[in-house]
mmCIF file of C-alpha atoms and ligand atoms in Angstrom:
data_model
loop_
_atom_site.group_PDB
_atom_site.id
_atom_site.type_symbol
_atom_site.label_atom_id
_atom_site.label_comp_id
_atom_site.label_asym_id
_atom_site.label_seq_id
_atom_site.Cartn_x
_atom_site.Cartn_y
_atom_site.Cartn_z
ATOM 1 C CA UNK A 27 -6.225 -11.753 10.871
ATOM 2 C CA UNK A 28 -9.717 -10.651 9.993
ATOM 3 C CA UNK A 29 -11.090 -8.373 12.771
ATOM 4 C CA UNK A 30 -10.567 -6.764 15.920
ATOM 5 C CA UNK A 31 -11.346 -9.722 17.986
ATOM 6 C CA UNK A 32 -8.763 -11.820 16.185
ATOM 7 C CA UNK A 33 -6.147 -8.801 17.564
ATOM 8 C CA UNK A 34 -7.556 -9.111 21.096
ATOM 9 C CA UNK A 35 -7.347 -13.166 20.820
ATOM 10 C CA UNK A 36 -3.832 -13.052 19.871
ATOM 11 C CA UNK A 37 -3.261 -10.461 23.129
ATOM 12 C CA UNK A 38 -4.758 -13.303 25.344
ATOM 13 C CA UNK A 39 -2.979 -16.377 23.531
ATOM 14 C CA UNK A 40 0.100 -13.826 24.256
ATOM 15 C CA UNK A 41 0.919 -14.334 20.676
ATOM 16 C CA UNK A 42 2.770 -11.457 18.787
ATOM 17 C CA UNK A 43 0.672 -9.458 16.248
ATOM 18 C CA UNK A 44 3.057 -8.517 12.986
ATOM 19 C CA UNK A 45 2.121 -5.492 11.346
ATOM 20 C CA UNK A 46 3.943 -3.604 7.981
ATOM 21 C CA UNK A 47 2.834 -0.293 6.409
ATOM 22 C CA UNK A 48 1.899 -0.639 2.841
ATOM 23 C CA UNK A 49 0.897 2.298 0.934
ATOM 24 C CA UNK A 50 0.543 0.281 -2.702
ATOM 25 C CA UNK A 51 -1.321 -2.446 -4.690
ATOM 26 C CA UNK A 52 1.850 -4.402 -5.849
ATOM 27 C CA UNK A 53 3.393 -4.448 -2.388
ATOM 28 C CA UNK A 54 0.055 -5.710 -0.735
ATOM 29 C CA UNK A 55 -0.217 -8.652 -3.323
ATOM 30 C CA UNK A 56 3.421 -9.311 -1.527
ATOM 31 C CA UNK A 57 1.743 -8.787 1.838
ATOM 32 C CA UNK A 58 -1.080 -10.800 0.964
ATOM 33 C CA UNK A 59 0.754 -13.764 0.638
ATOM 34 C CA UNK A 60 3.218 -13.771 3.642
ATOM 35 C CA UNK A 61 2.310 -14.609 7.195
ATOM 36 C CA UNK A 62 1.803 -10.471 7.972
ATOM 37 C CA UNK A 63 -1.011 -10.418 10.667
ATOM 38 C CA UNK A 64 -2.061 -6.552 9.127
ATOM 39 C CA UNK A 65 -1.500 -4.214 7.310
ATOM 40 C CA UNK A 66 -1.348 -0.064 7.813
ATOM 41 C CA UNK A 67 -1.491 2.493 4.979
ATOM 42 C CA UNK A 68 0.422 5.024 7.124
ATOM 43 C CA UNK A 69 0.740 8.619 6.177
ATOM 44 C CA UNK A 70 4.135 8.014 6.038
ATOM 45 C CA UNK A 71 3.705 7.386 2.484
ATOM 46 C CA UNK A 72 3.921 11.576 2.335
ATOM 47 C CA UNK A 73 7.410 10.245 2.789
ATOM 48 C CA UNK A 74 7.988 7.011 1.183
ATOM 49 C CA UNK A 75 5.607 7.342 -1.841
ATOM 50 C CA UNK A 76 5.791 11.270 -2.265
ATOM 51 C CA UNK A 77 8.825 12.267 -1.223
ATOM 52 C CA UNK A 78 8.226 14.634 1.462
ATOM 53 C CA UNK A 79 10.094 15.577 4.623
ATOM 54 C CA UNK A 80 7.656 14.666 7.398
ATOM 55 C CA UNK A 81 4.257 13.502 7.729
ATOM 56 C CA UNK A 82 2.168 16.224 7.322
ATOM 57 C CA UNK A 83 1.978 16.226 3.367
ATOM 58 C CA UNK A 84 -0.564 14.055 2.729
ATOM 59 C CA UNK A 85 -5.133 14.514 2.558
ATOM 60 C CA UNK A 86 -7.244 11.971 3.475
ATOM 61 C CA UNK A 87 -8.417 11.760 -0.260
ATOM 62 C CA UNK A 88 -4.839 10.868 -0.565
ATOM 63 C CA UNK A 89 -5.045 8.407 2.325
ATOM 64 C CA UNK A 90 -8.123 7.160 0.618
ATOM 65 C CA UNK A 91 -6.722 6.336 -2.858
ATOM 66 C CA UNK A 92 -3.834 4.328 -1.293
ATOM 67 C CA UNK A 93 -5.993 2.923 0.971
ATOM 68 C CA UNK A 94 -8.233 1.460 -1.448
ATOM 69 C CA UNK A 95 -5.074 0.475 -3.787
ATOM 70 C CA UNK A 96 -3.455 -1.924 -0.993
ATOM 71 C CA UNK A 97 -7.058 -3.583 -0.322
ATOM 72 C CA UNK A 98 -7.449 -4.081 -3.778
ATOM 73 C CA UNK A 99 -4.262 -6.165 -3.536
ATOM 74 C CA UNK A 100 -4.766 -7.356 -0.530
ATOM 75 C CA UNK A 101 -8.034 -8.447 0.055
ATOM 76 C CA UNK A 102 -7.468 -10.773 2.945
ATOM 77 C CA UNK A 103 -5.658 -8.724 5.619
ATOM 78 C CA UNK A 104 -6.816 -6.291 7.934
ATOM 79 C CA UNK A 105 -6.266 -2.756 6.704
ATOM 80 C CA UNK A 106 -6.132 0.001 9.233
ATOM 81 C CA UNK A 107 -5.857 3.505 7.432
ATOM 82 C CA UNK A 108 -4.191 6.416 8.851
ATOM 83 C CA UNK A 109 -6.466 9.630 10.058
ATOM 84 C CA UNK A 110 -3.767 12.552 8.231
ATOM 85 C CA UNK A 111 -2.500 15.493 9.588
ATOM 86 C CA UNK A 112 -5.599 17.850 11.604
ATOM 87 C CA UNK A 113 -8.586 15.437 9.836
ATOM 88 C CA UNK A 114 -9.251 14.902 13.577
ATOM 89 C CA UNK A 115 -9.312 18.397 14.664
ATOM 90 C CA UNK A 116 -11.475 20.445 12.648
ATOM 91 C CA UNK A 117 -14.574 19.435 14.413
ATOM 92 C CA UNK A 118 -17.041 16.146 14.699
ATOM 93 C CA UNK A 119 -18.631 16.184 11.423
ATOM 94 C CA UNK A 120 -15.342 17.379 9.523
ATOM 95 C CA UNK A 121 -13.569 14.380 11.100
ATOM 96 C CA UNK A 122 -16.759 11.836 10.472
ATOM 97 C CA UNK A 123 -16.137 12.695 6.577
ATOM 98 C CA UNK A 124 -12.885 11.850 6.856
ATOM 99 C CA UNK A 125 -13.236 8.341 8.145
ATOM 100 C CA UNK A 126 -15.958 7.715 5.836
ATOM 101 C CA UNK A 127 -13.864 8.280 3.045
ATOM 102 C CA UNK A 128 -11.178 5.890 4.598
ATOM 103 C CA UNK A 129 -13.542 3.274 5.664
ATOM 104 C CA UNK A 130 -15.717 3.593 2.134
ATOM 105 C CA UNK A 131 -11.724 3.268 0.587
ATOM 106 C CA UNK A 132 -12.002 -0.216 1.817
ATOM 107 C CA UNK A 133 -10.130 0.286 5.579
ATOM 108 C CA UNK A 134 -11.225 -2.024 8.032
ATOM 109 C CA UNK A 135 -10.423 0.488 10.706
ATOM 110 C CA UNK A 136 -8.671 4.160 11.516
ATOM 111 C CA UNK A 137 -5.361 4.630 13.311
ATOM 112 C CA UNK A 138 -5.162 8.515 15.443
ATOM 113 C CA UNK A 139 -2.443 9.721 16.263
ATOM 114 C CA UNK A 140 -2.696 11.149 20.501
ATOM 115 C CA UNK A 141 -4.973 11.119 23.167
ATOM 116 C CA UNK A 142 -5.475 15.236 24.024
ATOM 117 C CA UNK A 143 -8.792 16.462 22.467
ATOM 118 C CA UNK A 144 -9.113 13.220 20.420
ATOM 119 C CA UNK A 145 -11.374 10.896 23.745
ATOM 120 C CA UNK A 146 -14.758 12.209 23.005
ATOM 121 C CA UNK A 147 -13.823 11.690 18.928
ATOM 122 C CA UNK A 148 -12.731 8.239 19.607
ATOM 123 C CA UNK A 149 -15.656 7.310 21.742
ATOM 124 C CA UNK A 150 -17.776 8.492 18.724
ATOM 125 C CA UNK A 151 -15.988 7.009 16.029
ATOM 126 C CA UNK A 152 -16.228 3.555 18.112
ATOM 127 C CA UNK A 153 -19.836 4.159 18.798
ATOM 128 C CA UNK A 154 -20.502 4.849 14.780
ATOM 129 C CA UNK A 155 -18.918 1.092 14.471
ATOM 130 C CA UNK A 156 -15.459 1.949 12.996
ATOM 131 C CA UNK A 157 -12.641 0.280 15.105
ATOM 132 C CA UNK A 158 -10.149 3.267 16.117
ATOM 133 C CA UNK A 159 -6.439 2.313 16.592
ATOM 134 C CA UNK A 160 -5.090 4.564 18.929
ATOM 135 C CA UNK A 161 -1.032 5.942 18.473
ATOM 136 C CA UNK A 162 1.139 7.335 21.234
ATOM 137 C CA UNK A 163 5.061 8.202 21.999
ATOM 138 C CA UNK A 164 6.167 9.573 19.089
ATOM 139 C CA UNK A 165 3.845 10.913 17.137
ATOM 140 C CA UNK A 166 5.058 12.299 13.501
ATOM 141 C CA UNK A 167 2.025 14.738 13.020
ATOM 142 C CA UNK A 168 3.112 16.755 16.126
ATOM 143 C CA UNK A 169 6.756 16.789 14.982
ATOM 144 C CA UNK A 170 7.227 20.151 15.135
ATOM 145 C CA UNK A 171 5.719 20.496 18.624
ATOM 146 C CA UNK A 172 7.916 17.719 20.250
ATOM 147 C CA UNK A 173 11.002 19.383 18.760
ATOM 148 C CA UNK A 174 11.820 16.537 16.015
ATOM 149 C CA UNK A 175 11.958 12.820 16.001
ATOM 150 C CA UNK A 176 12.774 12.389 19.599
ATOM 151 C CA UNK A 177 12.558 9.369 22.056
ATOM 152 C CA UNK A 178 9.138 10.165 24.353
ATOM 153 C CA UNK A 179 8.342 9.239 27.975
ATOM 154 C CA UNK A 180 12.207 9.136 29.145
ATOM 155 C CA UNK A 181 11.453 11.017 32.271
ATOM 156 C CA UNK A 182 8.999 10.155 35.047
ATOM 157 C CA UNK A 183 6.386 13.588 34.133
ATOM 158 C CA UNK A 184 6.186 12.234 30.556
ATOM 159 C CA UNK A 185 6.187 8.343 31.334
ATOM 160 C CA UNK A 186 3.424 8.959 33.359
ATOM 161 C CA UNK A 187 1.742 11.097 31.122
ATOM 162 C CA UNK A 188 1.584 8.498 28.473
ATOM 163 C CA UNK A 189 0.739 5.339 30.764
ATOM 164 C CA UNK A 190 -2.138 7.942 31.374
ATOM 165 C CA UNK A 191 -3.220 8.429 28.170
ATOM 166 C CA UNK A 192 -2.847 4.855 26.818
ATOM 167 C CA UNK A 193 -4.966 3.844 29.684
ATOM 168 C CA UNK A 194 -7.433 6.753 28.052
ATOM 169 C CA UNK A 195 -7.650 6.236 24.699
ATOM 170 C CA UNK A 196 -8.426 2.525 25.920
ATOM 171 C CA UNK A 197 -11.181 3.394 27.839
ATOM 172 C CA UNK A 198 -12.135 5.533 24.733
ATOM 173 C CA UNK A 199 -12.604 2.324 22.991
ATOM 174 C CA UNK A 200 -9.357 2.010 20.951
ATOM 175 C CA UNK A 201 -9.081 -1.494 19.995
ATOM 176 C CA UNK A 202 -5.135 -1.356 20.104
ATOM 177 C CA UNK A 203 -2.630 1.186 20.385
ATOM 178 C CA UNK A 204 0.528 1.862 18.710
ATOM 179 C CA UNK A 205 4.024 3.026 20.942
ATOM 180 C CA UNK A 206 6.443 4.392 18.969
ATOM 181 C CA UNK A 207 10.088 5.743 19.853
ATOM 182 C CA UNK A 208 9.557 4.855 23.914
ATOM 183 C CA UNK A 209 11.938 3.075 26.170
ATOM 184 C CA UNK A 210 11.260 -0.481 26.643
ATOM 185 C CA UNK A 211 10.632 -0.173 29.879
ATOM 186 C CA UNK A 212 7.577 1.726 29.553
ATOM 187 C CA UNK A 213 5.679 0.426 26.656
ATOM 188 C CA UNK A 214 6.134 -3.074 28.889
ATOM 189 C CA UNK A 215 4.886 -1.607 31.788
ATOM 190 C CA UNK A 216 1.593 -0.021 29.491
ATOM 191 C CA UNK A 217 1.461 -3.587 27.927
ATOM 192 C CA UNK A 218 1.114 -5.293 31.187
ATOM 193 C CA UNK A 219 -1.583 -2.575 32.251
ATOM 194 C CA UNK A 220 -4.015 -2.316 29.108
ATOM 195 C CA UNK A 221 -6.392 -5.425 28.352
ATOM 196 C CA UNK A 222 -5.715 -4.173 24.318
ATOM 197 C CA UNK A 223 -2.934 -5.037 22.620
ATOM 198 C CA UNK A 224 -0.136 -2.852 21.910
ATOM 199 C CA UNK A 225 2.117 -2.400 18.540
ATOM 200 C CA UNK A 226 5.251 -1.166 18.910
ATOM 201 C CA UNK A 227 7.575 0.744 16.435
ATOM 202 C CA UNK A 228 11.298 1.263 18.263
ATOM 203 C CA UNK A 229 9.663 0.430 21.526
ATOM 204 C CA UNK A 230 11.317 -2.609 22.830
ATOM 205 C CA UNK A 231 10.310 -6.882 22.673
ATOM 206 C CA UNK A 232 7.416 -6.400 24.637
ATOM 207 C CA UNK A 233 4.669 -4.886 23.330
ATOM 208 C CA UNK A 234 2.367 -7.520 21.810
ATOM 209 C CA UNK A 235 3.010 -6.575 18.386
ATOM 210 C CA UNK A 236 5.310 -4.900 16.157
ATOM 211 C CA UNK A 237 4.794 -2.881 12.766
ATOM 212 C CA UNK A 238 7.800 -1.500 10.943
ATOM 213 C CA UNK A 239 6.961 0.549 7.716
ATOM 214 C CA UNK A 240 7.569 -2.140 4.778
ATOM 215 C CA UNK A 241 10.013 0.243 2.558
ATOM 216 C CA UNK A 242 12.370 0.263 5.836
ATOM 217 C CA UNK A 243 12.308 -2.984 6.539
ATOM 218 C CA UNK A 244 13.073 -3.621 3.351
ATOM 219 C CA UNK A 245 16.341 -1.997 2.652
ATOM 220 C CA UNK A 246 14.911 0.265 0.230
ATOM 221 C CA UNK A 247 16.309 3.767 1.953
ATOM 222 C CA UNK A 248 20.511 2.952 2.625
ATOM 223 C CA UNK A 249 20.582 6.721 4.307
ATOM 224 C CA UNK A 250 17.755 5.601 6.898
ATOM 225 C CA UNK A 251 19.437 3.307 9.603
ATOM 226 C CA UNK A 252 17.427 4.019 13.665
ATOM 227 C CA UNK A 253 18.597 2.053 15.912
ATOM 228 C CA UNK A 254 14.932 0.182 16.232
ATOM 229 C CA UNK A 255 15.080 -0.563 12.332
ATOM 230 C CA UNK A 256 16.204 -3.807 11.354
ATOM 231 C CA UNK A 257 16.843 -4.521 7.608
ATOM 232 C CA UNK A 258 15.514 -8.111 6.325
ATOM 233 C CA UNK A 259 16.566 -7.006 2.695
ATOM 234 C CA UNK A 260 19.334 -5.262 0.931
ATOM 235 C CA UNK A 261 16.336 -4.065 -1.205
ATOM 236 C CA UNK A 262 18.344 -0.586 -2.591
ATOM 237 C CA UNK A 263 21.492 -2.476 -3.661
ATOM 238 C CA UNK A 264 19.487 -5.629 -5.094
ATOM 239 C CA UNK A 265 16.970 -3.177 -7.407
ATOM 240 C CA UNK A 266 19.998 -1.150 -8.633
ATOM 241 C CA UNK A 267 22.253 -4.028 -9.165
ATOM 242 C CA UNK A 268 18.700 -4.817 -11.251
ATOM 243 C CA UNK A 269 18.603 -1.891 -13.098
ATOM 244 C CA UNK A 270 22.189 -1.639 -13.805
ATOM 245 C CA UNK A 271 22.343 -5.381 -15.816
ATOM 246 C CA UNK A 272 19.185 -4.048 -17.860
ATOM 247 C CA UNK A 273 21.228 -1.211 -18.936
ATOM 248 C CA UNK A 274 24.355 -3.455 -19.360
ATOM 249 C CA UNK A 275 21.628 -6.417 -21.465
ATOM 250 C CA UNK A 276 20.423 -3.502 -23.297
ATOM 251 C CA UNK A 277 24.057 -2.168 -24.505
ATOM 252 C CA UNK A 278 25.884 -5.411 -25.059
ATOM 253 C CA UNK A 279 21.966 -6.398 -26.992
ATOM 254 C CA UNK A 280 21.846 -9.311 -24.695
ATOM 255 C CA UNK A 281 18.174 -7.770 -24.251
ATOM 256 C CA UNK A 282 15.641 -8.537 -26.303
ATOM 257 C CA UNK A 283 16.302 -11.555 -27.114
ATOM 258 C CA UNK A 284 15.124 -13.613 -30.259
ATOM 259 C CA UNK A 285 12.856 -15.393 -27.200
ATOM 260 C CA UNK A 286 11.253 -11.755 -26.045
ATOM 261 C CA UNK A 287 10.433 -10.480 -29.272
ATOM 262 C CA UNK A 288 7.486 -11.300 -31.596
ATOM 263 C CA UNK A 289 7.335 -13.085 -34.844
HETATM 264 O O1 LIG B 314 2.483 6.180 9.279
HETATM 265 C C1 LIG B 314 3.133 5.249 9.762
HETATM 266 O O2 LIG B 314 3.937 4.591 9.076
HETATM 267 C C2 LIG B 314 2.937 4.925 11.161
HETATM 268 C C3 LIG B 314 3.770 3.826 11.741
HETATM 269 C C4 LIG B 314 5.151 4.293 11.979
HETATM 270 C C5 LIG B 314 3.176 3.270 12.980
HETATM 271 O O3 LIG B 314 2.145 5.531 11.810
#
């Protein structure tokens, strides 16, 4: 997928959109060759590349120099880039520099993260020509308002709440919308009512997408287990059974080899 209307053609041809997070240049050569519709350098690389607890470590110069890493590798895919923690909130022309420096990164689009005091930015940031995905449920920045990494919409105030806002930040002019951490129910019920697609993360089969972040997905963190995460790769154990037969090679001098070293 290229653009935006290849996202809202795959909606109507009710065909699923496949979205990973990738925060790095090696990984997106990886992406770049599998079937992955797109690709989003999420600020949860404050967690996966830098080691933080939450989100809400991470700039957008930081955001930039990712994003522009993973289009360097991956040239082909759509990129959305994430808008970080209050770059949306410290006024118009504070938040306009920030998605310049995302979209000048290389980012085909920005992802924000709610729908209170971010419509009128939207609508501007559409109207400026840079395709906003929107991102509701659970949303990481506000993690310390929602009282931790909790399940959103499970009664009928907050369901409708966020059928409300989706319906919003559509009308805003999001071009799709993320739903993460909401019961199934729901995000099909806000699928079946927006005319953009939706991209769920622990939010059920029918949303008309899914992204996972790639790391996850990947096996990488064996302490990280949700019940929406589903492992295609034992990636931990396989890199440090890796590691630990370089260190064995290197001891027992079965590495280098006559056939690795230079005349
Ligand atoms: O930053 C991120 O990885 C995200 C996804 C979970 C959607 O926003």
């Amino acid at each position: 997928m290229k653009t935006i209307l290849d996202f809202q053609k795959k909606k109507v041809a009710q065909q699923k959109i496949t979205m990973v997070t990738c925060y790095d240049s090696t990984f997106a050569q990886l992406v770049s060759g599998s079937n992955i519709d797109a690709i989003l350098v999420g600020d949860s690389l404050a967690q996966v590349m830098h080691g933080h607890k939450t989100t809400l470590n991470t700039s957008t110069n930081i955001m930039a120099l990712h994003t522009a890493a993973v289009v360097r590798g991956a040239n082909d895919k759509f990129v959305v880039a994430d808008m970080p923690f209050l770059a949306t909130r410290k006024g118009l022309r504070n938040s306009m520099d920030q998605v310049e420096k995302l979209i000048k990164a290389g980012a085909h689009a920005v992802k924000i993260e709610g729908a209170d005091g971010h419509l009128e930015l939207i609508k501007h940031i559409v109207e400026s020509g840079v395709p906003v995905m929107g991102h509701l449920g659970l949303t990481p920045q506000s993690i310390y308002q929602l009282g931790g990494p909790k399940i959103q919409g499970r009664t009928t105030d907050t369901a409708d709440k966020l059928l409300k806002d989706s319906l919003a930040v559509q009308e805003a002019g999001c071009f799709s919308l993320v739903l993460e951490c909401i019961p199934a129910v729901l995000s099909k019920k806000i699928t079946e009512q927006l005319t953009i697609p939706t991209i769920g993360i622990g939010a059920g089969p029918d949303t008309d997408g899914q992204i996972l972040v790639l790391q996850d997905m990947l096996g990488m963190n064996k302490g990280f287990s949700p019940k929406f995460l589903k492992k295609y790769l034992s990636g931990a154990d396989l890199i440090t059974e890796a590691l630990n037969s370089y260190v064995s090679d290197v001891g027992l001098q079965k590495f280098p080899l006559k056939e690795h070293s230079y005349e």
